[in-house]
Amino acid sequence: MVIRTIANKVGTIEIDGDSFYFLQPLSSFKTDELEVIHQAYESRMADLREDGQYLAARDITFQSGQVQFEFDVTDLKAFDVLKSMYLADKLPYYLSLISIAKNDKVDVLWQKENFVLDTESKEVKAAVIGNEVLELHNPKNRIDSVKELIIISLTHLNRVLGRPRRSDFFEQEEEVIRFAEMIYLRLNTLEELASYIAKVYKEVQEKQLEAERLAQQEQEKRRFRLPNVFSFVASSSMNQRDQRPNYEAKKKVQKESGKGSKESNIRLFIGSGIILIAALLVNVILTDANKEAQATDQEPQPASAEAKLDLEEVYRQGLLGDRKAVIAALEEAGYESLEEQDQEVLIGLYRKTGAYLKAIEHEPQLADEVAAELAAGDKVDELRVLQKALPEPNPDVNFELAAAMEDWGKVIALRNRIELTDERISDVVTAYIRTGDLQSAKVFIGEKAEGDEELMNRILDVEKLQSELASLEKEKISQQSVIDKSADKKKVTAAKERMKEIDARIKAINESIKNG
């Protein structure tokens, strides 16, 4: 299957199996001579021959007005493969990506499709780079581009238009969310990014080494546990029993020689010593174990253990379907006194049971998520209640309510005050379409969703419908003139029939634009 995507404004990236193609119209180069394009690319790559982070094109050809760069990506993976990895496994790739960004002498196309992964060396490699005749168009600077690519690899998103929601992340553990917040909101330079990620990566490696060390210690402990001691004693006793001579054998030995008697006595002495040592060892182990058991019985158990047992019982009730009992028990314990995971459980139950205001009371930042959730479920009345209950106006809530009520003017007015998601971008485009401002819609898409063919196709379809609508309105005026002025009854009758067709088509077009 061939995967295609728009790249560098007017170019295209195509991936077909182990081949990667970058196509750029010849008119966008600073020269129209293919030989000069070849020379400029070869000269640029000659400077990067020792740097393994940049792929070299294996062929450059000219096809249908476009220059095609072909790359071999055998054994390399698409950038989106990072989405399937755990955070700990992604860190070395992030460091490699930052390394590419730090090299400001190389102009790289900062688009996720332009990067591939080498899973053996755990590196990111770039394909398309600029040169003296090929200009690249990157809408964002390097630091913002790196941040966006990291967030994309952590989430379901294909572009980042605002702060991601927890539900956008593949891994929703707190450490992953904190990592993303540091990357996206708090770090402002490539050096800060590299330092922070390197620190996290070092901590991950240390934890892995510690886990391996503890596992090895556990294996060592198993060799000296009490059952093994008993086995040792039993084995020694059996050996001694086997070595103990009977009366007849003893007489025979004594008759044979005094040397054999001495060897037997030595074996008897060693066996007895082994049994004695093992018995003492068992006695010491049992005595220490008894003391520890008595000490444990005398120590008072912490209060949290009992609380934990109570929560386990509460969660058991929840599994049986009694959510109210779980909510009541957690509320009785007090939100602030709950463990973090129990707080998340309570917030989740509030949202599932429709107690949105309680959820927002404890976690105010959830207001926009709750508003989007209510809007998706067409719960306009609950959105109104939420809007009125908030102590201060919330642009995200106001936007969702305006979109749900089709208050398109307000949707447009709030577009720059909210975190834009794919759904909200679509709502803004709808608002421009409904208000007839297609030019502003195009500008908005270019700024917030560049390259989104689906949104652009919506605008183009509406433009075609508007053009047809204008023609029908002119024809309607002409047919009405025939009806009003013509004395020819046949022409009048035909004009009236045509008017019905025009009115029906105009109605259908307006309905299509409304739903566009």
Short mmCIF file of C-alpha atoms in Angstrom, two decimals:
data_model
loop_
_atom_site.label_atom_id
_atom_site.label_comp_id
_atom_site.label_asym_id
_atom_site.label_seq_id
_atom_site.Cartn_x
_atom_site.Cartn_y
_atom_site.Cartn_z
CA MET A 1 0.00 0.00 0.00
CA VAL A 2 1.32 3.43 -0.98
CA ILE A 3 1.10 6.14 1.70
CA ARG A 4 1.01 9.73 0.44
CA THR A 5 1.09 13.04 2.27
CA ILE A 6 1.62 16.68 1.35
CA ALA A 7 5.11 17.93 2.19
CA ASN A 8 6.97 21.24 1.92
CA LYS A 9 3.80 23.11 0.88
CA VAL A 10 3.58 21.92 -2.73
CA GLY A 11 5.57 18.67 -2.57
CA THR A 12 4.63 15.10 -1.74
CA ILE A 13 6.09 12.29 0.33
CA GLU A 14 5.23 8.76 -0.79
CA ILE A 15 6.17 5.56 1.03
CA ASP A 16 5.89 2.32 -0.92
CA GLY A 17 7.33 -0.67 0.95
CA ASP A 18 11.08 -0.16 1.36
CA SER A 19 11.12 2.91 -0.90
CA PHE A 20 10.65 6.51 0.23
CA TYR A 21 9.94 9.18 -2.41
CA PHE A 22 10.00 12.96 -2.10
CA LEU A 23 8.49 14.77 -5.09
CA GLN A 24 8.78 18.53 -5.55
CA PRO A 25 7.56 20.58 -8.57
CA LEU A 26 10.46 21.75 -10.72
CA SER A 27 9.00 25.26 -10.64
CA SER A 28 9.66 25.49 -6.88
CA PHE A 29 13.44 25.04 -7.29
CA LYS A 30 15.75 28.00 -7.83
CA THR A 31 16.80 26.47 -11.15
CA ASP A 32 15.06 24.50 -13.88
CA GLU A 33 18.17 22.50 -14.80
CA LEU A 34 18.14 18.95 -13.44
CA GLU A 35 21.94 18.72 -13.61
CA VAL A 36 22.30 21.73 -11.30
CA ILE A 37 19.78 20.17 -8.90
CA HIS A 38 21.88 16.97 -8.89
CA GLN A 39 25.08 18.87 -8.19
CA ALA A 40 23.57 20.95 -5.39
CA TYR A 41 22.24 17.84 -3.63
CA GLU A 42 25.48 15.87 -4.01
CA SER A 43 27.51 18.80 -2.72
CA ARG A 44 25.30 19.12 0.35
CA MET A 45 25.39 15.40 1.14
CA ALA A 46 29.17 15.29 0.73
CA ASP A 47 29.43 17.46 3.86
CA LEU A 48 27.25 14.98 5.79
CA ARG A 49 28.86 11.75 4.60
CA GLU A 50 30.14 10.92 8.11
CA ASP A 51 26.85 11.77 9.83
CA GLY A 52 24.58 8.73 9.99
CA GLN A 53 21.47 10.72 10.91
CA TYR A 54 20.77 11.80 7.32
CA LEU A 55 19.65 9.44 4.55
CA ALA A 56 21.22 9.85 1.11
CA ALA A 57 18.97 9.58 -1.95
CA ARG A 58 19.84 6.64 -4.16
CA ASP A 59 18.37 8.30 -7.25
CA ILE A 60 17.08 11.68 -8.47
CA THR A 61 14.82 11.72 -11.53
CA PHE A 62 12.43 14.05 -13.38
CA GLN A 63 8.81 12.96 -13.87
CA SER A 64 5.78 14.93 -15.11
CA GLY A 65 7.08 18.33 -14.06
CA GLN A 66 8.37 17.10 -10.71
CA VAL A 67 11.81 16.24 -9.34
CA GLN A 68 11.72 12.88 -7.53
CA PHE A 69 14.18 11.93 -4.79
CA GLU A 70 14.19 8.19 -4.04
CA PHE A 71 15.49 6.78 -0.74
CA ASP A 72 16.02 3.19 0.43
CA VAL A 73 14.43 2.63 3.86
CA THR A 74 14.96 -1.13 4.14
CA ASP A 75 15.03 -2.24 7.82
CA LEU A 76 13.97 1.26 8.93
CA LYS A 77 10.63 2.04 10.59
CA ALA A 78 8.19 4.91 10.16
CA PHE A 79 8.23 7.61 12.86
CA ASP A 80 4.73 6.57 13.98
CA VAL A 81 6.17 3.26 15.24
CA LEU A 82 7.18 5.27 18.34
CA LYS A 83 3.49 5.41 19.23
CA SER A 84 3.56 1.67 19.95
CA MET A 85 6.52 1.89 22.36
CA TYR A 86 6.64 2.57 26.09
CA LEU A 87 8.04 5.93 27.19
CA ALA A 88 11.23 4.32 28.53
CA ASP A 89 11.95 2.88 25.07
CA LYS A 90 11.28 6.19 23.27
CA LEU A 91 13.83 8.27 25.18
CA PRO A 92 16.95 7.46 23.09
CA TYR A 93 15.04 8.35 19.92
CA TYR A 94 14.08 11.70 21.45
CA LEU A 95 17.74 12.43 22.20
CA SER A 96 18.63 11.55 18.60
CA LEU A 97 15.90 13.87 17.30
CA ILE A 98 17.24 16.72 19.44
CA SER A 99 20.72 16.02 18.08
CA ILE A 100 19.39 16.61 14.55
CA ALA A 101 17.71 19.84 15.66
CA LYS A 102 20.90 21.14 17.28
CA ASN A 103 22.75 21.01 13.98
CA ASP A 104 21.55 24.37 12.67
CA LYS A 105 23.85 24.05 9.64
CA VAL A 106 21.50 21.46 8.14
CA ASP A 107 18.04 22.56 7.02
CA VAL A 108 15.70 19.62 7.72
CA LEU A 109 12.04 19.28 6.73
CA TRP A 110 10.36 19.16 10.15
CA GLN A 111 7.48 16.85 9.37
CA LYS A 112 6.98 13.47 11.02
CA GLU A 113 6.76 11.65 7.69
CA ASN A 114 10.30 12.86 6.91
CA PHE A 115 11.80 10.89 9.82
CA VAL A 116 12.45 7.16 10.11
CA LEU A 117 13.71 4.99 12.97
CA ASP A 118 16.76 2.75 13.12
CA THR A 119 15.71 0.32 15.85
CA GLU A 120 19.17 -1.25 16.08
CA SER A 121 21.05 1.95 16.88
CA LYS A 122 17.94 3.57 18.46
CA GLU A 123 18.38 6.64 16.25
CA VAL A 124 16.12 8.92 14.24
CA LYS A 125 17.17 9.60 10.64
CA ALA A 126 16.00 12.42 8.34
CA ALA A 127 15.47 12.07 4.58
CA VAL A 128 14.65 15.45 3.06
CA ILE A 129 17.11 18.28 3.67
CA GLY A 130 17.47 21.62 1.95
CA ASN A 131 20.31 22.87 -0.24
CA GLU A 132 21.21 25.95 -2.24
CA VAL A 133 18.53 25.30 -4.89
CA LEU A 134 15.85 23.62 -2.73
CA GLU A 135 14.16 25.79 -0.11
CA LEU A 136 12.25 24.10 2.70
CA HIS A 137 9.17 25.61 4.32
CA ASN A 138 8.92 24.87 8.05
CA PRO A 139 6.01 26.67 9.75
CA LYS A 140 7.58 26.23 13.21
CA ASN A 141 11.05 26.74 14.65
CA ARG A 142 13.23 23.77 15.62
CA ILE A 143 12.41 23.69 19.34
CA ASP A 144 8.65 23.80 18.72
CA SER A 145 8.97 21.19 15.97
CA VAL A 146 10.82 18.79 18.29
CA LYS A 147 8.25 19.34 21.05
CA GLU A 148 5.40 18.65 18.64
CA LEU A 149 6.98 15.44 17.35
CA ILE A 150 7.53 14.18 20.91
CA ILE A 151 3.91 14.89 21.87
CA ILE A 152 2.67 13.26 18.64
CA SER A 153 4.64 10.11 19.50
CA LEU A 154 3.07 10.00 22.98
CA THR A 155 -0.53 10.49 21.84
CA HIS A 156 -3.18 9.55 19.29
CA LEU A 157 -2.71 13.01 17.72
CA ASN A 158 -1.22 13.65 14.29
CA ARG A 159 -0.71 17.34 14.99
CA VAL A 160 -0.64 19.41 18.16
CA LEU A 161 -2.95 22.41 18.27
CA GLY A 162 -3.00 22.97 22.00
CA ARG A 163 -2.35 21.26 25.29
CA PRO A 164 -3.22 17.54 24.84
CA ARG A 165 -5.80 15.92 27.11
CA ARG A 166 -5.02 12.96 29.31
CA SER A 167 -7.33 10.84 27.16
CA ASP A 168 -5.12 11.61 24.13
CA PHE A 169 -2.17 9.71 25.61
CA PHE A 170 -1.45 6.03 24.99
CA GLU A 171 0.12 5.73 28.46
CA GLN A 172 -1.94 7.68 30.98
CA GLU A 173 0.28 7.09 34.01
CA GLU A 174 1.16 10.20 36.00
CA GLU A 175 4.87 10.02 35.17
CA VAL A 176 4.10 10.12 31.43
CA ILE A 177 1.75 13.10 31.85
CA ARG A 178 4.38 14.96 33.92
CA PHE A 179 7.01 14.18 31.29
CA ALA A 180 4.78 15.60 28.53
CA GLU A 181 4.02 18.74 30.58
CA MET A 182 7.72 19.38 31.13
CA ILE A 183 8.46 18.95 27.43
CA TYR A 184 5.54 20.96 26.09
CA LEU A 185 5.10 23.72 28.68
CA ARG A 186 8.23 24.29 30.74
CA LEU A 187 11.34 23.68 28.65
CA ASN A 188 12.27 26.39 26.18
CA THR A 189 15.58 25.42 24.58
CA LEU A 190 17.03 22.36 22.89
CA GLU A 191 19.70 22.19 25.60
CA GLU A 192 17.03 22.07 28.32
CA LEU A 193 15.17 19.35 26.43
CA ALA A 194 18.32 17.26 25.97
CA SER A 195 19.35 17.66 29.62
CA TYR A 196 15.94 16.72 30.98
CA ILE A 197 15.44 13.70 28.70
CA ALA A 198 18.98 12.47 29.37
CA LYS A 199 18.30 12.70 33.11
CA VAL A 200 15.04 10.72 32.77
CA TYR A 201 16.79 8.16 30.57
CA LYS A 202 19.57 7.72 33.15
CA GLU A 203 16.98 7.19 35.91
CA VAL A 204 15.23 4.57 33.77
CA GLN A 205 18.50 2.73 33.17
CA GLU A 206 19.36 2.83 36.90
CA LYS A 207 15.95 1.41 37.77
CA GLN A 208 16.43 -1.39 35.28
CA LEU A 209 19.85 -2.23 36.75
CA GLU A 210 18.41 -2.14 40.27
CA ALA A 211 15.57 -4.46 39.25
CA GLU A 212 18.09 -6.89 37.76
CA ARG A 213 20.20 -6.74 40.94
CA LEU A 214 17.20 -7.42 43.19
CA ALA A 215 16.13 -10.31 40.98
CA GLN A 216 19.60 -11.81 41.27
CA GLN A 217 19.56 -11.38 45.06
CA GLU A 218 16.21 -13.11 45.24
CA GLN A 219 17.62 -16.06 43.34
CA GLU A 220 20.55 -16.23 45.77
CA LYS A 221 18.20 -16.16 48.77
CA ARG A 222 16.22 -19.09 47.44
CA ARG A 223 19.31 -21.30 47.66
CA PHE A 224 19.58 -20.80 51.44
CA ARG A 225 15.97 -20.95 52.50
CA LEU A 226 14.87 -23.29 55.33
CA PRO A 227 13.51 -26.09 53.11
CA ASN A 228 16.95 -26.36 51.53
CA VAL A 229 18.54 -26.69 54.99
CA PHE A 230 16.19 -29.51 55.91
CA SER A 231 17.02 -31.19 52.62
CA PHE A 232 20.67 -30.81 53.45
CA VAL A 233 20.18 -32.42 56.89
CA ALA A 234 18.12 -35.25 55.46
CA SER A 235 20.66 -35.86 52.76
CA SER A 236 23.51 -35.90 55.28
CA SER A 237 21.59 -38.32 57.53
CA MET A 238 20.91 -40.66 54.63
CA ASN A 239 24.53 -40.55 53.63
CA GLN A 240 25.56 -41.32 57.20
CA ARG A 241 23.07 -44.18 57.39
CA ASP A 242 24.47 -45.61 54.19
CA GLN A 243 28.01 -45.26 55.53
CA ARG A 244 27.28 -46.86 58.98
CA PRO A 245 28.62 -50.53 58.88
CA ASN A 246 26.59 -53.36 60.39
CA TYR A 247 28.02 -55.75 63.02
CA GLU A 248 29.02 -58.44 60.55
CA ALA A 249 30.67 -55.99 58.23
CA LYS A 250 32.52 -54.43 61.13
CA LYS A 251 33.87 -57.81 62.18
CA LYS A 252 34.92 -58.49 58.62
CA VAL A 253 36.72 -55.17 58.38
CA GLN A 254 38.46 -55.68 61.68
CA LYS A 255 39.60 -59.06 60.51
CA GLU A 256 40.87 -57.72 57.22
CA SER A 257 43.06 -54.90 58.53
CA GLY A 258 43.43 -52.14 61.09
CA LYS A 259 43.73 -49.58 58.27
CA GLY A 260 40.17 -50.20 57.12
CA SER A 261 38.93 -49.71 60.68
CA LYS A 262 40.59 -46.31 60.91
CA GLU A 263 39.04 -45.15 57.62
CA SER A 264 35.60 -46.23 58.84
CA ASN A 265 36.03 -44.32 62.09
CA ILE A 266 37.02 -41.20 60.18
CA ARG A 267 33.91 -41.41 58.00
CA LEU A 268 31.75 -41.90 61.07
CA PHE A 269 33.32 -38.85 62.73
CA ILE A 270 32.79 -36.60 59.65
CA GLY A 271 29.17 -37.72 59.24
CA SER A 272 28.39 -37.03 62.90
CA GLY A 273 29.98 -33.60 62.63
CA ILE A 274 27.87 -32.71 59.60
CA ILE A 275 24.67 -33.71 61.41
CA LEU A 276 25.66 -31.68 64.49
CA ILE A 277 26.45 -28.53 62.45
CA ALA A 278 23.20 -28.81 60.46
CA ALA A 279 21.17 -29.25 63.66
CA LEU A 280 22.75 -26.13 65.18
CA LEU A 281 22.04 -24.16 62.00
CA VAL A 282 18.38 -25.21 62.00
CA ASN A 283 18.09 -24.26 65.68
CA VAL A 284 19.49 -20.76 65.03
CA ILE A 285 17.18 -20.17 62.04
CA LEU A 286 14.07 -21.33 63.91
CA THR A 287 14.97 -19.22 66.96
CA ASP A 288 15.43 -16.06 64.85
CA ALA A 289 12.23 -16.72 62.94
CA ASN A 290 10.33 -17.14 66.22
CA LYS A 291 11.71 -13.85 67.55
CA GLU A 292 10.76 -12.01 64.38
CA ALA A 293 7.25 -13.45 64.48
CA GLN A 294 6.83 -12.36 68.13
CA ALA A 295 8.13 -8.88 67.31
CA THR A 296 5.74 -8.60 64.38
CA ASP A 297 2.79 -9.65 66.54
CA GLN A 298 3.70 -7.02 69.16
CA GLU A 299 4.13 -4.15 66.69
CA PRO A 300 0.98 -2.05 66.18
CA GLN A 301 -0.31 -2.12 62.59
CA PRO A 302 -0.51 1.27 60.86
CA ALA A 303 -3.96 2.77 60.49
CA SER A 304 -3.58 2.98 56.72
CA ALA A 305 -3.58 -0.81 56.39
CA GLU A 306 -7.09 -1.00 57.83
CA ALA A 307 -8.20 1.85 55.57
CA LYS A 308 -6.74 0.05 52.60
CA LEU A 309 -8.70 -3.06 53.44
CA ASP A 310 -11.85 -0.97 53.67
CA LEU A 311 -11.19 0.54 50.23
CA GLU A 312 -10.69 -2.91 48.79
CA GLU A 313 -14.10 -3.87 50.08
CA VAL A 314 -15.55 -0.66 48.64
CA TYR A 315 -14.04 -1.39 45.21
CA ARG A 316 -15.44 -4.91 45.41
CA GLN A 317 -18.89 -3.36 45.78
CA GLY A 318 -18.12 -1.19 42.75
CA LEU A 319 -17.33 -4.26 40.70
CA LEU A 320 -20.73 -5.58 41.67
CA GLY A 321 -22.29 -2.44 40.21
CA ASP A 322 -22.82 -0.32 43.32
CA ARG A 323 -21.10 2.89 42.16
CA LYS A 324 -22.96 5.04 44.65
CA ALA A 325 -21.49 3.07 47.54
CA VAL A 326 -17.98 3.62 46.17
CA ILE A 327 -18.57 7.36 45.72
CA ALA A 328 -20.05 7.68 49.22
CA ALA A 329 -17.13 5.83 50.82
CA LEU A 330 -14.48 7.86 48.98
CA GLU A 331 -16.27 11.13 49.77
CA GLU A 332 -16.48 10.16 53.43
CA ALA A 333 -12.72 9.57 53.48
CA GLY A 334 -12.18 13.07 52.09
CA TYR A 335 -10.76 13.90 48.66
CA GLU A 336 -7.51 15.40 49.96
CA SER A 337 -6.78 12.41 52.18
CA LEU A 338 -7.15 9.91 49.31
CA GLU A 339 -4.21 8.43 47.44
CA GLU A 340 -3.73 9.81 43.94
CA GLN A 341 -5.09 6.70 42.24
CA ASP A 342 -8.17 6.78 44.49
CA GLN A 343 -8.72 10.45 43.60
CA GLU A 344 -8.66 9.50 39.93
CA VAL A 345 -11.21 6.75 40.62
CA LEU A 346 -13.54 9.24 42.35
CA ILE A 347 -13.22 11.79 39.52
CA GLY A 348 -13.90 9.08 36.96
CA LEU A 349 -17.02 7.95 38.84
CA TYR A 350 -18.28 11.53 39.06
CA ARG A 351 -18.00 11.83 35.28
CA LYS A 352 -19.60 8.45 34.60
CA THR A 353 -22.53 9.23 36.86
CA GLY A 354 -23.04 12.74 35.50
CA ALA A 355 -21.79 14.56 38.61
CA TYR A 356 -19.63 16.83 36.44
CA LEU A 357 -19.71 19.80 38.79
CA LYS A 358 -18.25 17.73 41.63
CA ALA A 359 -15.45 16.55 39.34
CA ILE A 360 -14.63 20.13 38.29
CA GLU A 361 -14.84 21.33 41.91
CA HIS A 362 -11.85 19.11 42.73
CA GLU A 363 -10.11 19.38 39.35
CA PRO A 364 -11.00 22.76 37.71
CA GLN A 365 -8.83 22.02 34.65
CA LEU A 366 -11.32 19.31 33.64
CA ALA A 367 -13.92 21.91 32.66
CA ASP A 368 -12.96 21.93 28.98
CA GLU A 369 -12.86 18.11 28.78
CA VAL A 370 -16.26 17.83 30.44
CA ALA A 371 -17.68 20.50 28.12
CA ALA A 372 -16.40 18.66 25.03
CA GLU A 373 -17.82 15.40 26.39
CA LEU A 374 -21.25 16.96 26.96
CA ALA A 375 -21.21 18.60 23.52
CA ALA A 376 -20.34 15.28 21.86
CA GLY A 377 -23.37 13.77 23.58
CA ASP A 378 -25.66 16.68 22.52
CA LYS A 379 -26.32 17.45 26.20
CA VAL A 380 -27.00 21.15 25.68
CA ASP A 381 -29.03 21.60 28.88
CA GLU A 382 -26.22 20.14 30.97
CA LEU A 383 -23.77 22.43 29.18
CA ARG A 384 -25.88 25.43 30.18
CA VAL A 385 -25.94 24.23 33.80
CA LEU A 386 -22.17 23.79 33.72
CA GLN A 387 -21.62 27.26 32.24
CA LYS A 388 -23.74 28.91 34.94
CA ALA A 389 -22.19 26.92 37.78
CA LEU A 390 -18.60 27.89 37.01
CA PRO A 391 -17.32 30.73 39.23
CA GLU A 392 -15.64 32.44 36.26
CA PRO A 393 -16.36 32.42 32.50
CA ASN A 394 -14.57 29.56 30.75
CA PRO A 395 -13.84 30.11 27.02
CA ASP A 396 -13.74 26.37 26.30
CA VAL A 397 -17.15 25.79 27.88
CA ASN A 398 -18.58 28.87 26.15
CA PHE A 399 -17.22 27.65 22.80
CA GLU A 400 -18.73 24.17 23.15
CA LEU A 401 -22.11 25.63 24.13
CA ALA A 402 -22.02 28.11 21.24
CA ALA A 403 -21.21 25.32 18.75
CA ALA A 404 -23.96 23.11 20.17
CA MET A 405 -26.48 25.97 19.86
CA GLU A 406 -25.14 26.91 16.38
CA ASP A 407 -24.23 30.40 17.53
CA TRP A 408 -21.64 30.66 14.75
CA GLY A 409 -20.69 34.28 15.35
CA LYS A 410 -19.68 33.43 18.90
CA VAL A 411 -17.79 30.33 17.74
CA ILE A 412 -15.70 32.51 15.43
CA ALA A 413 -15.17 35.12 18.15
CA LEU A 414 -13.83 32.50 20.59
CA ARG A 415 -11.59 30.63 18.12
CA ASN A 416 -8.36 32.27 19.35
CA ARG A 417 -9.14 31.92 23.07
CA ILE A 418 -9.42 28.14 23.29
CA GLU A 419 -7.28 25.04 22.92
CA LEU A 420 -7.96 23.88 19.38
CA THR A 421 -8.64 20.20 18.84
CA ASP A 422 -9.55 18.55 15.54
CA GLU A 423 -13.23 18.72 16.49
CA ARG A 424 -13.03 22.42 17.38
CA ILE A 425 -11.18 23.29 14.18
CA SER A 426 -13.99 21.57 12.28
CA ASP A 427 -16.54 23.62 14.27
CA VAL A 428 -14.77 26.88 13.37
CA VAL A 429 -14.68 25.92 9.69
CA THR A 430 -18.40 25.10 9.89
CA ALA A 431 -19.01 28.54 11.44
CA TYR A 432 -17.24 30.27 8.55
CA ILE A 433 -19.21 28.19 6.03
CA ARG A 434 -22.55 28.95 7.69
CA THR A 435 -21.75 32.68 7.78
CA GLY A 436 -20.58 32.58 4.14
CA ASP A 437 -17.01 33.73 4.85
CA LEU A 438 -15.11 31.13 2.84
CA GLN A 439 -12.01 33.30 2.40
CA SER A 440 -11.53 33.55 6.17
CA ALA A 441 -12.09 29.81 6.38
CA LYS A 442 -9.20 29.24 3.97
CA VAL A 443 -6.91 31.50 5.96
CA PHE A 444 -7.88 29.73 9.20
CA ILE A 445 -7.18 26.29 7.72
CA GLY A 446 -3.83 27.50 6.39
CA GLU A 447 -2.83 28.73 9.85
CA LYS A 448 -4.22 25.96 12.06
CA ALA A 449 -4.55 22.88 9.84
CA GLU A 450 -2.18 23.30 6.93
CA GLY A 451 -2.33 20.36 4.58
CA ASP A 452 -5.67 19.05 5.85
CA GLU A 453 -7.23 17.93 2.58
CA GLU A 454 -10.57 17.02 4.14
CA LEU A 455 -11.14 20.55 5.46
CA MET A 456 -10.00 22.15 2.19
CA ASN A 457 -12.29 19.86 0.21
CA ARG A 458 -15.21 21.04 2.35
CA ILE A 459 -14.45 24.63 1.38
CA LEU A 460 -14.01 23.79 -2.31
CA ASP A 461 -17.31 21.87 -2.35
CA VAL A 462 -19.14 24.81 -0.80
CA GLU A 463 -17.54 27.21 -3.32
CA LYS A 464 -18.88 25.06 -6.16
CA LEU A 465 -22.32 25.02 -4.56
CA GLN A 466 -22.27 28.79 -4.07
CA SER A 467 -21.28 29.28 -7.71
CA GLU A 468 -24.16 27.07 -8.81
CA LEU A 469 -26.48 28.91 -6.42
CA ALA A 470 -25.54 32.28 -7.97
CA SER A 471 -26.27 30.94 -11.46
CA LEU A 472 -29.64 29.58 -10.37
CA GLU A 473 -30.59 32.90 -8.80
CA LYS A 474 -29.86 34.68 -12.10
CA GLU A 475 -31.85 32.09 -14.02
CA LYS A 476 -34.70 32.47 -11.56
CA ILE A 477 -34.90 36.19 -12.27
CA SER A 478 -34.94 35.46 -16.01
CA GLN A 479 -37.72 32.88 -15.70
CA GLN A 480 -39.75 35.21 -13.50
CA SER A 481 -39.47 37.87 -16.20
CA VAL A 482 -40.92 35.44 -18.75
CA ILE A 483 -43.80 34.63 -16.43
CA ASP A 484 -44.54 38.32 -15.83
CA LYS A 485 -44.18 39.65 -19.39
CA SER A 486 -44.71 36.87 -21.91
CA ALA A 487 -48.07 36.43 -23.66
CA ASP A 488 -47.10 32.95 -24.83
CA LYS A 489 -48.88 30.54 -22.53
CA LYS A 490 -46.54 27.66 -23.42
CA LYS A 491 -43.48 29.73 -22.49
CA VAL A 492 -45.12 30.83 -19.27
CA THR A 493 -46.02 27.24 -18.39
CA ALA A 494 -42.47 26.06 -19.15
CA ALA A 495 -41.03 28.95 -17.12
CA LYS A 496 -43.19 28.04 -14.13
CA GLU A 497 -42.09 24.40 -14.32
CA ARG A 498 -38.48 25.48 -14.52
CA MET A 499 -39.00 27.80 -11.51
CA LYS A 500 -40.16 24.81 -9.48
CA GLU A 501 -37.02 22.90 -10.46
CA ILE A 502 -34.84 25.91 -9.61
CA ASP A 503 -36.50 26.37 -6.21
CA ALA A 504 -36.07 22.68 -5.42
CA ARG A 505 -32.39 22.82 -6.42
CA ILE A 506 -31.78 26.02 -4.43
CA LYS A 507 -33.34 24.41 -1.38
CA ALA A 508 -31.14 21.33 -1.80
CA ILE A 509 -28.02 23.48 -2.19
CA ASN A 510 -28.80 25.55 0.89
CA GLU A 511 -29.34 22.33 2.83
CA SER A 512 -25.98 20.98 1.62
CA ILE A 513 -24.22 24.22 2.60
CA LYS A 514 -25.93 24.10 6.00
CA ASN A 515 -24.68 20.56 6.54
CA GLY A 516 -21.25 21.37 5.11
#
